[in-house]
mmCIF file of C-alpha atoms in Angstrom:
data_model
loop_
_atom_site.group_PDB
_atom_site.id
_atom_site.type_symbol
_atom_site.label_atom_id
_atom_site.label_comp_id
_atom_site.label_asym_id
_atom_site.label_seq_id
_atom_site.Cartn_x
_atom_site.Cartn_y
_atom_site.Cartn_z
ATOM 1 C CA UNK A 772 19.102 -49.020 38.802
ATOM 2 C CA UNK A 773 20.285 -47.539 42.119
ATOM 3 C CA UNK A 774 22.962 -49.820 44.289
ATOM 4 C CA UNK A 775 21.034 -51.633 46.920
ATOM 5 C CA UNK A 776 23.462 -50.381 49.682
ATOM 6 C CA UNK A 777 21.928 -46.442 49.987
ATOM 7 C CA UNK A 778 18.710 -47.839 50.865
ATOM 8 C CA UNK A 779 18.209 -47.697 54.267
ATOM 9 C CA UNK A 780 14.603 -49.231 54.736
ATOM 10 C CA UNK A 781 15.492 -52.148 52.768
ATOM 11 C CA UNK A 782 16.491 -55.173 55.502
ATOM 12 C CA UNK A 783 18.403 -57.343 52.981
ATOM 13 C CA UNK A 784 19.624 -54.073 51.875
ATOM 14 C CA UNK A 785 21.263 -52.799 55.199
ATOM 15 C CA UNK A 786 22.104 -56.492 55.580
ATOM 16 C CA UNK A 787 24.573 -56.462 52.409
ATOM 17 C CA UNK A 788 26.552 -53.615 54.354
ATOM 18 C CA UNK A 789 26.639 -54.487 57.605
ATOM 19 C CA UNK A 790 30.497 -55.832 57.300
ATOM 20 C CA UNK A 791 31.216 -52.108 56.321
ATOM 21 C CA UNK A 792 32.507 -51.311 60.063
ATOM 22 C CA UNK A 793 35.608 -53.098 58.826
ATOM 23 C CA UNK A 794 39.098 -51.306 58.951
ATOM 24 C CA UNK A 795 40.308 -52.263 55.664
ATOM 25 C CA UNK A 796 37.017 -52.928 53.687
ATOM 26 C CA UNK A 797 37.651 -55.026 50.108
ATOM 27 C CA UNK A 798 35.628 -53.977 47.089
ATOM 28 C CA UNK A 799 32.435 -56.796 46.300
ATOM 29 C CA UNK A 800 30.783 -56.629 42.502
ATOM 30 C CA UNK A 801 27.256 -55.835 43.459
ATOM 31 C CA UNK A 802 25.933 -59.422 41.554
ATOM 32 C CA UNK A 803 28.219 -60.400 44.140
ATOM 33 C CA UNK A 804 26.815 -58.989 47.641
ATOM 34 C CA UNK A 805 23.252 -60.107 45.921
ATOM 35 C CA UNK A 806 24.629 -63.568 45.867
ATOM 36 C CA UNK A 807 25.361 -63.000 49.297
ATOM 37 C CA UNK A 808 21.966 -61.933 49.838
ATOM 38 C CA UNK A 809 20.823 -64.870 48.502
ATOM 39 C CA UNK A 810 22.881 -67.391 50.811
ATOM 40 C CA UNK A 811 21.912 -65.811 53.772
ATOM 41 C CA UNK A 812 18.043 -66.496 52.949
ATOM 42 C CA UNK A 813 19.212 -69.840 51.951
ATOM 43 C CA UNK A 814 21.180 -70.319 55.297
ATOM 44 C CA UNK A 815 17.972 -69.076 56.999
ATOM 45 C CA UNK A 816 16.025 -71.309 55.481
ATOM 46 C CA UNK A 817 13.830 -69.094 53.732
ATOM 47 C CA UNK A 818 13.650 -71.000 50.640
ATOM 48 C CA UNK A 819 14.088 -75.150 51.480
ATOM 49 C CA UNK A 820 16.010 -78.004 49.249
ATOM 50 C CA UNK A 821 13.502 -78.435 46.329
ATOM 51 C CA UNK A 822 11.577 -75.314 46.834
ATOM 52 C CA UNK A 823 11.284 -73.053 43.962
ATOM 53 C CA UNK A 824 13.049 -69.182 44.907
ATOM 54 C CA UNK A 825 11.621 -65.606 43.705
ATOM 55 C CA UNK A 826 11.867 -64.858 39.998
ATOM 56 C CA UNK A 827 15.018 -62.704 38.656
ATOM 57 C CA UNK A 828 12.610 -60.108 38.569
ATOM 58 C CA UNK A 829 11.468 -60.200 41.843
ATOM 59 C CA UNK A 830 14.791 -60.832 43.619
ATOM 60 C CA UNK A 831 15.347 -57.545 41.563
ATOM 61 C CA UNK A 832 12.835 -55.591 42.781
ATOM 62 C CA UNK A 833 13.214 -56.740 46.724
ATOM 63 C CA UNK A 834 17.199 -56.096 46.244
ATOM 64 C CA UNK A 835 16.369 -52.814 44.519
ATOM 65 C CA UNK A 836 19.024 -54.004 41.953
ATOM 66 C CA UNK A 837 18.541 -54.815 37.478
ATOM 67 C CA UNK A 838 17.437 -58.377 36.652
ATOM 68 C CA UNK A 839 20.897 -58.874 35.050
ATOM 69 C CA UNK A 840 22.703 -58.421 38.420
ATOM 70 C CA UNK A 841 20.067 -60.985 40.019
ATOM 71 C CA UNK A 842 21.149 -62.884 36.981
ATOM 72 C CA UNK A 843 24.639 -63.117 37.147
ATOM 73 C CA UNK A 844 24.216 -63.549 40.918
ATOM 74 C CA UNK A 845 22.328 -66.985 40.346
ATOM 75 C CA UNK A 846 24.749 -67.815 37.320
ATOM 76 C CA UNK A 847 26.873 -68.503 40.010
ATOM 77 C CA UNK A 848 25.086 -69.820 42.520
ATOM 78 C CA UNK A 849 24.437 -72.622 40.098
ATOM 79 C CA UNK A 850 27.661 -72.977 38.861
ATOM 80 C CA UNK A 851 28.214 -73.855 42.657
ATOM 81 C CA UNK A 852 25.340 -76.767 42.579
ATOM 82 C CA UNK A 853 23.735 -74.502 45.367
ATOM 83 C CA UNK A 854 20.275 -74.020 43.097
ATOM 84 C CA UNK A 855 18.929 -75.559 39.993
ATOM 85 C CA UNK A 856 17.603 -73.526 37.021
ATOM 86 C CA UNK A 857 14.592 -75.894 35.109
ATOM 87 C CA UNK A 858 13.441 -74.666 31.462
ATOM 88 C CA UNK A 859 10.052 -73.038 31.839
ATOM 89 C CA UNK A 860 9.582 -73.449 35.966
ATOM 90 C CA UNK A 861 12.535 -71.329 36.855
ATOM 91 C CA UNK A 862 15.196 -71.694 39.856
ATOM 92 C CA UNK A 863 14.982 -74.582 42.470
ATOM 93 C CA UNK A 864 16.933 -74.604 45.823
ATOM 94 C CA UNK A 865 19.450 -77.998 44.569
ATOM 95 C CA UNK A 866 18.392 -80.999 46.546
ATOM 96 C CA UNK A 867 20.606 -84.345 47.363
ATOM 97 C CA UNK A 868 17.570 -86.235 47.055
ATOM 98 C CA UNK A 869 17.777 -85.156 43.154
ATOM 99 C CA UNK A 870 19.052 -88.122 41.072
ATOM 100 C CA UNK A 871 21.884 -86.036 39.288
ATOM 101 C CA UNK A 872 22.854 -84.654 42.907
ATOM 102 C CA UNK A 873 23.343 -87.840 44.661
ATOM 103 C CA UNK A 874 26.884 -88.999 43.033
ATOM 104 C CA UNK A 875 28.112 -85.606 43.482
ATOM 105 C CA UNK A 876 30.303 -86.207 46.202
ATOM 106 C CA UNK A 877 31.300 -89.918 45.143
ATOM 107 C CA UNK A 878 33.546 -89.230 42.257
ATOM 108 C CA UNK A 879 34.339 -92.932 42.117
ATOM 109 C CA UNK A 880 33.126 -94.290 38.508
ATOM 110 C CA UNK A 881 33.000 -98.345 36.922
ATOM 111 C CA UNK A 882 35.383 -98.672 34.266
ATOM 112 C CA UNK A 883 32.771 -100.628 32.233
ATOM 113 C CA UNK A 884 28.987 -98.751 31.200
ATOM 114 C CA UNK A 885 27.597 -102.025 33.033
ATOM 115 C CA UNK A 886 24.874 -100.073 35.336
ATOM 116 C CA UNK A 887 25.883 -99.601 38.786
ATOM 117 C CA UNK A 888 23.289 -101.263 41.381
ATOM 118 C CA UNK A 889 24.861 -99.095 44.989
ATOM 119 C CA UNK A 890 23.852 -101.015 48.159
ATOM 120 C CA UNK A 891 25.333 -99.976 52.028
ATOM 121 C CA UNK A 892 25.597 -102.231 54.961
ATOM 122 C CA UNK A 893 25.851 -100.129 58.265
ATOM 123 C CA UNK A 894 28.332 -102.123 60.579
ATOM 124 C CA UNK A 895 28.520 -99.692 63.267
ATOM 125 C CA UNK A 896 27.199 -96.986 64.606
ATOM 126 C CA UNK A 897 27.374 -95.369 68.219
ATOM 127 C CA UNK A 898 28.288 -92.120 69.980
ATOM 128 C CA UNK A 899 31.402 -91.158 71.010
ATOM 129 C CA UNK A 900 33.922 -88.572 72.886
ATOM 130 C CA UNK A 901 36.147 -86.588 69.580
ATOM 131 C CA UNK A 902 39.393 -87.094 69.504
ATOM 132 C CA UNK A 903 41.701 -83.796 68.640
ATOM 133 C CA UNK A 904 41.908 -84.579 65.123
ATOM 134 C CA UNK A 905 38.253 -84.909 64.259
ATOM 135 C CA UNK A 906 37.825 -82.022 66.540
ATOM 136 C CA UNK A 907 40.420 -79.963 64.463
ATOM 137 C CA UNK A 908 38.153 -81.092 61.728
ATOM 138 C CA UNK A 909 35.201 -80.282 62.845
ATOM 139 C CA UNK A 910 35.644 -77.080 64.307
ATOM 140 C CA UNK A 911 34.895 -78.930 67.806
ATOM 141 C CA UNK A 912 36.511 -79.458 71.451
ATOM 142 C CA UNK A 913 38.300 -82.213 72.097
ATOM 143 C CA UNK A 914 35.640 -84.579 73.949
ATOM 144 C CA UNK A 915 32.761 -83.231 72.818
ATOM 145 C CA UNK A 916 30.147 -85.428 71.332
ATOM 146 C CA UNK A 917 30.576 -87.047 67.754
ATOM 147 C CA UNK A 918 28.288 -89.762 65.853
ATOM 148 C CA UNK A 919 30.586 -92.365 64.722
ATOM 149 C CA UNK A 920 29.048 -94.317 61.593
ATOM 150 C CA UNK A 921 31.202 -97.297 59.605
ATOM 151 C CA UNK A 922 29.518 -98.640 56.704
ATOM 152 C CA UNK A 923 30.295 -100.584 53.205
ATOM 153 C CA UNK A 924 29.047 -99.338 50.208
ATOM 154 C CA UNK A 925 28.948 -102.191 47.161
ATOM 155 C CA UNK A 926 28.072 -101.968 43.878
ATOM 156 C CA UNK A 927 25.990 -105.025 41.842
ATOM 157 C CA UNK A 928 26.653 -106.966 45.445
ATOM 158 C CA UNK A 929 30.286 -106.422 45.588
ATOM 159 C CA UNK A 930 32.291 -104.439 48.294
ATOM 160 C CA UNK A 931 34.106 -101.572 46.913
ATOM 161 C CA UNK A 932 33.794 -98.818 49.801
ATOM 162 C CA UNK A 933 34.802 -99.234 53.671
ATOM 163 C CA UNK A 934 33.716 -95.489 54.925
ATOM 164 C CA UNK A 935 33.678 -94.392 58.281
ATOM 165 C CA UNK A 936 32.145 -90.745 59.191
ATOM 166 C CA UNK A 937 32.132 -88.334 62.163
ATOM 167 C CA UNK A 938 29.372 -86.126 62.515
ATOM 168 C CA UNK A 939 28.695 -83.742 65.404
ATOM 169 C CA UNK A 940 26.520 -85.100 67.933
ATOM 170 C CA UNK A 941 24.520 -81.583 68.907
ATOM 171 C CA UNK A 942 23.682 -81.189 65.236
ATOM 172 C CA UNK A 943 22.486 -85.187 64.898
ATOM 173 C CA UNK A 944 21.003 -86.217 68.015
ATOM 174 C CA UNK A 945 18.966 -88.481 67.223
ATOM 175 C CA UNK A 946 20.417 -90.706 64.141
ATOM 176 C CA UNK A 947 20.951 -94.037 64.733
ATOM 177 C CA UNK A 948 21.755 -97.219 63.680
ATOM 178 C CA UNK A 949 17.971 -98.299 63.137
ATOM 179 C CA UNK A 950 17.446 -95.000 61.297
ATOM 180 C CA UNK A 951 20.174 -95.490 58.674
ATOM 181 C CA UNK A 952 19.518 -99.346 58.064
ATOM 182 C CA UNK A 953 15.892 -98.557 57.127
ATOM 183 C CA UNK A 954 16.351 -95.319 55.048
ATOM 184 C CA UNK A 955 16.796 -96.230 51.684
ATOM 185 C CA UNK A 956 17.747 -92.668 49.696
ATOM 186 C CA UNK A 957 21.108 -91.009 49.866
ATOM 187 C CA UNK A 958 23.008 -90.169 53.087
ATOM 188 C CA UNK A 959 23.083 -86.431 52.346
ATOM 189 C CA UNK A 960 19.462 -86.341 51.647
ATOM 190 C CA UNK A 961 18.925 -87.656 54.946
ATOM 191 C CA UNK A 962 20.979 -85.002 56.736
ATOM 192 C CA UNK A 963 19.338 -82.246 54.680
ATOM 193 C CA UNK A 964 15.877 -83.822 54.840
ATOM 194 C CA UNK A 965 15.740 -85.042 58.995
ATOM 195 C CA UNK A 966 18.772 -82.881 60.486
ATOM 196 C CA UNK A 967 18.379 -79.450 58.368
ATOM 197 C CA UNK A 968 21.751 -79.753 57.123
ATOM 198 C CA UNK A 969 22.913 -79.225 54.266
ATOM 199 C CA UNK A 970 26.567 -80.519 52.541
ATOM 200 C CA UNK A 971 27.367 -77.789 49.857
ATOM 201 C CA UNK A 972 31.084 -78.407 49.379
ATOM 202 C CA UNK A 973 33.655 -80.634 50.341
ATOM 203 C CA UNK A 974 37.739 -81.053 50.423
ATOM 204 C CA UNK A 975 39.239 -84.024 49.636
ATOM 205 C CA UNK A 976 42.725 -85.400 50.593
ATOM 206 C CA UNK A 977 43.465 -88.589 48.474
ATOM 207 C CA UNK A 978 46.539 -90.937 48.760
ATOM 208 C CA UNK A 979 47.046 -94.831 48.119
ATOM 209 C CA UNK A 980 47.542 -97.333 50.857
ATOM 210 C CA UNK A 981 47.584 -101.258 51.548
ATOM 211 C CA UNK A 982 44.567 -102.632 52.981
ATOM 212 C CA UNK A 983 45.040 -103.228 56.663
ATOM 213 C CA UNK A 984 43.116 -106.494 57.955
ATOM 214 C CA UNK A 985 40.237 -104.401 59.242
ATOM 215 C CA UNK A 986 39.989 -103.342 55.486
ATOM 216 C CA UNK A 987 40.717 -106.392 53.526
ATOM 217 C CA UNK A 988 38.176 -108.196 55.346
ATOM 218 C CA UNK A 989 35.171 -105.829 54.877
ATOM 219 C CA UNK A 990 36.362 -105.697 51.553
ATOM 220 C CA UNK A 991 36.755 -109.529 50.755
ATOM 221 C CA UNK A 992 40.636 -108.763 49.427
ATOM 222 C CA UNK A 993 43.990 -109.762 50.724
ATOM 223 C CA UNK A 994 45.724 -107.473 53.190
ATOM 224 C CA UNK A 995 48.152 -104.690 51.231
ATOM 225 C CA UNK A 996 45.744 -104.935 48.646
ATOM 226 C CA UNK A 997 46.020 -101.452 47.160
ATOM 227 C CA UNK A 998 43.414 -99.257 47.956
ATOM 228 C CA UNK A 999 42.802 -95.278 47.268
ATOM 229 C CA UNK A 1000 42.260 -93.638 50.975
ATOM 230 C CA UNK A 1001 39.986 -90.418 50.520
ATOM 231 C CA UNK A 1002 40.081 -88.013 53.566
ATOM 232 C CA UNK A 1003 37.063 -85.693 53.636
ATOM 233 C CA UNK A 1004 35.563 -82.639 54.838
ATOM 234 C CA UNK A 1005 32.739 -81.604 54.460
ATOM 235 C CA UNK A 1006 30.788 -78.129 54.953
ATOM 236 C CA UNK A 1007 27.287 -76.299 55.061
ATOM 237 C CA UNK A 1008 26.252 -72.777 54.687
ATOM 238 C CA UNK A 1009 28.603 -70.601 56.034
ATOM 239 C CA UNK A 1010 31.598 -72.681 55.670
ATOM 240 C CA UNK A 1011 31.001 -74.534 59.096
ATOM 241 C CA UNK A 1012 32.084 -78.401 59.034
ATOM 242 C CA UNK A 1013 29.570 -80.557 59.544
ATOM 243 C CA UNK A 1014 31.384 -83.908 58.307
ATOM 244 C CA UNK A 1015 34.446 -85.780 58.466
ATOM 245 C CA UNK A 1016 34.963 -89.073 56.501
ATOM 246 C CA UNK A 1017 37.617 -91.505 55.607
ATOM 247 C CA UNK A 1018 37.069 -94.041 52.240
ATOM 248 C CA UNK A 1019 39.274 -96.868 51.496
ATOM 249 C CA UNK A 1020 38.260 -97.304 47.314
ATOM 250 C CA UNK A 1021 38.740 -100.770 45.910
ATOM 251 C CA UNK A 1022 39.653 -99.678 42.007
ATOM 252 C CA UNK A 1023 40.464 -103.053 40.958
ATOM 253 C CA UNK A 1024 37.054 -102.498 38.621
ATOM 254 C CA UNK A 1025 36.558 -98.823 39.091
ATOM 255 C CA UNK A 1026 38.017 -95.384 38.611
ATOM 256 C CA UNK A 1027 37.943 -92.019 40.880
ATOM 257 C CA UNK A 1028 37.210 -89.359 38.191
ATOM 258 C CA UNK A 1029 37.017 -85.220 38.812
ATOM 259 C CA UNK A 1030 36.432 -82.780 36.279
ATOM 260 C CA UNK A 1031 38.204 -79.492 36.637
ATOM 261 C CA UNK A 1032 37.553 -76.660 35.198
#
């Protein structure tokens, strides 16, 4: 098969090239500028969360590239959680409001196999002017509009997360504290579902602290209780932050687990 770039009448085509004007170009695998290809249709909303994409062999044919490039291109776009290959119905756009997806950012396990009933209690929620951290964080001004959400998260009725989240106001006008108290599925499916945004990654920061008295009593525990403090941020398409969030973890009864690889 020919490489996609040569062909001139192809838009996705010229689109995989257009970065060539750079001084000091760096070599990209072609699976790899097809994977590109693919994020920017995903970014443009071309195929939604839970939609079902092109075959490998039509991806192939629109890229003008072999089905094993389109393969490999997907092998690693689902290696990255970003879509969701299903025996005999083919490759899904990933979803948060998918069962498996909706602990993927909550690494935070029981110690027993006792099954886990999660409930969240909104205590606040309001607009506000970002300060220069969750700015920084954000990619934002200093001042500029941020949603400010604090909320428990317990498990079979017991408190085990205090969370409070920044989000940027332009992007989530709209969400409030009525909204959140009624909606029932995961946070992140809400975003993708209501505010067309999508979390696909996240860094974490994680350190222990001693419950302050803001803390202990949200969390029913004594102040300096230990707790694990979980800084995140979190990103859509394109790298752009679209979330800021800071968890104090009770682990008297549970565990924070990762799996690296």
């Amino acid at each position: 098969m020919s490489s996609i770039l040569p062909n001139s009448n192809n838009a996705d085509a010229h689109a995989a090239g257009a970065g060539a004007a750079s001084p000091a170009p760096t070599f990209s695998p072609l699976y790899q500028q097809i994977k590109a290809l693919i994020m920017q249709r995903l970014e443009a909303g071309e195929w939604k969360p839970g939609e079902l994409i092109p075959s490998e062999v039509e991806l192939g044919s629109r890229f003008k590239v072999s089905q094993g490039t389109v393969r490999k291109a997907i092998d690693e776009l689902a290696a990255e959680n970003l879509v969701v290959r299903r025996q005999g119905k083919g490759t899904f756009v990933a979803t948060h409001h998918e069962t498996q997806a909706q602990f993927r950012f909550l690494r935070l396990m029981a110690d027993s196999d006792e099954p886990q009933r999660p409930e969240n209690k909104i205590i606040e929620v309001k607009r506000v002017r970002a300060s220069a951290e969750v700015a920084r964080q954000l990619d934002m001004k200093s001042g500029d509009s941020v949603i400010f959400i604090r909320r428990v998260k317990s498990f079979n009725g017991v408190p085990i997360i205090l969370e409070d989240i920044w989000l940027p106001g332009a992007i989530f006008k709209g969400l409030t504290a009525e909204r959140l108290v009624e909606y029932r599925g995961p946070l992140y499916g809400l975003f993708e579902s209501e505010f067309g945004t999508r979390m696909i990654r996240a860094e974490e920061r994680i350190r222990a602290v001693g419950a302050d008295p803001d803390a202990a009593e949200f969390l029913g525990v004594a102040p300096q209780t230990p707790l694990l403090s979980v800084e995140r941020a979190s990103f859509t398409y394109g790298d752009k932050p679209v979330e800021m969030r800071r968890g104090l973890y009770l682990t008297t009864n549970h565990h924070y687990q990762s799996e690296l690889s």
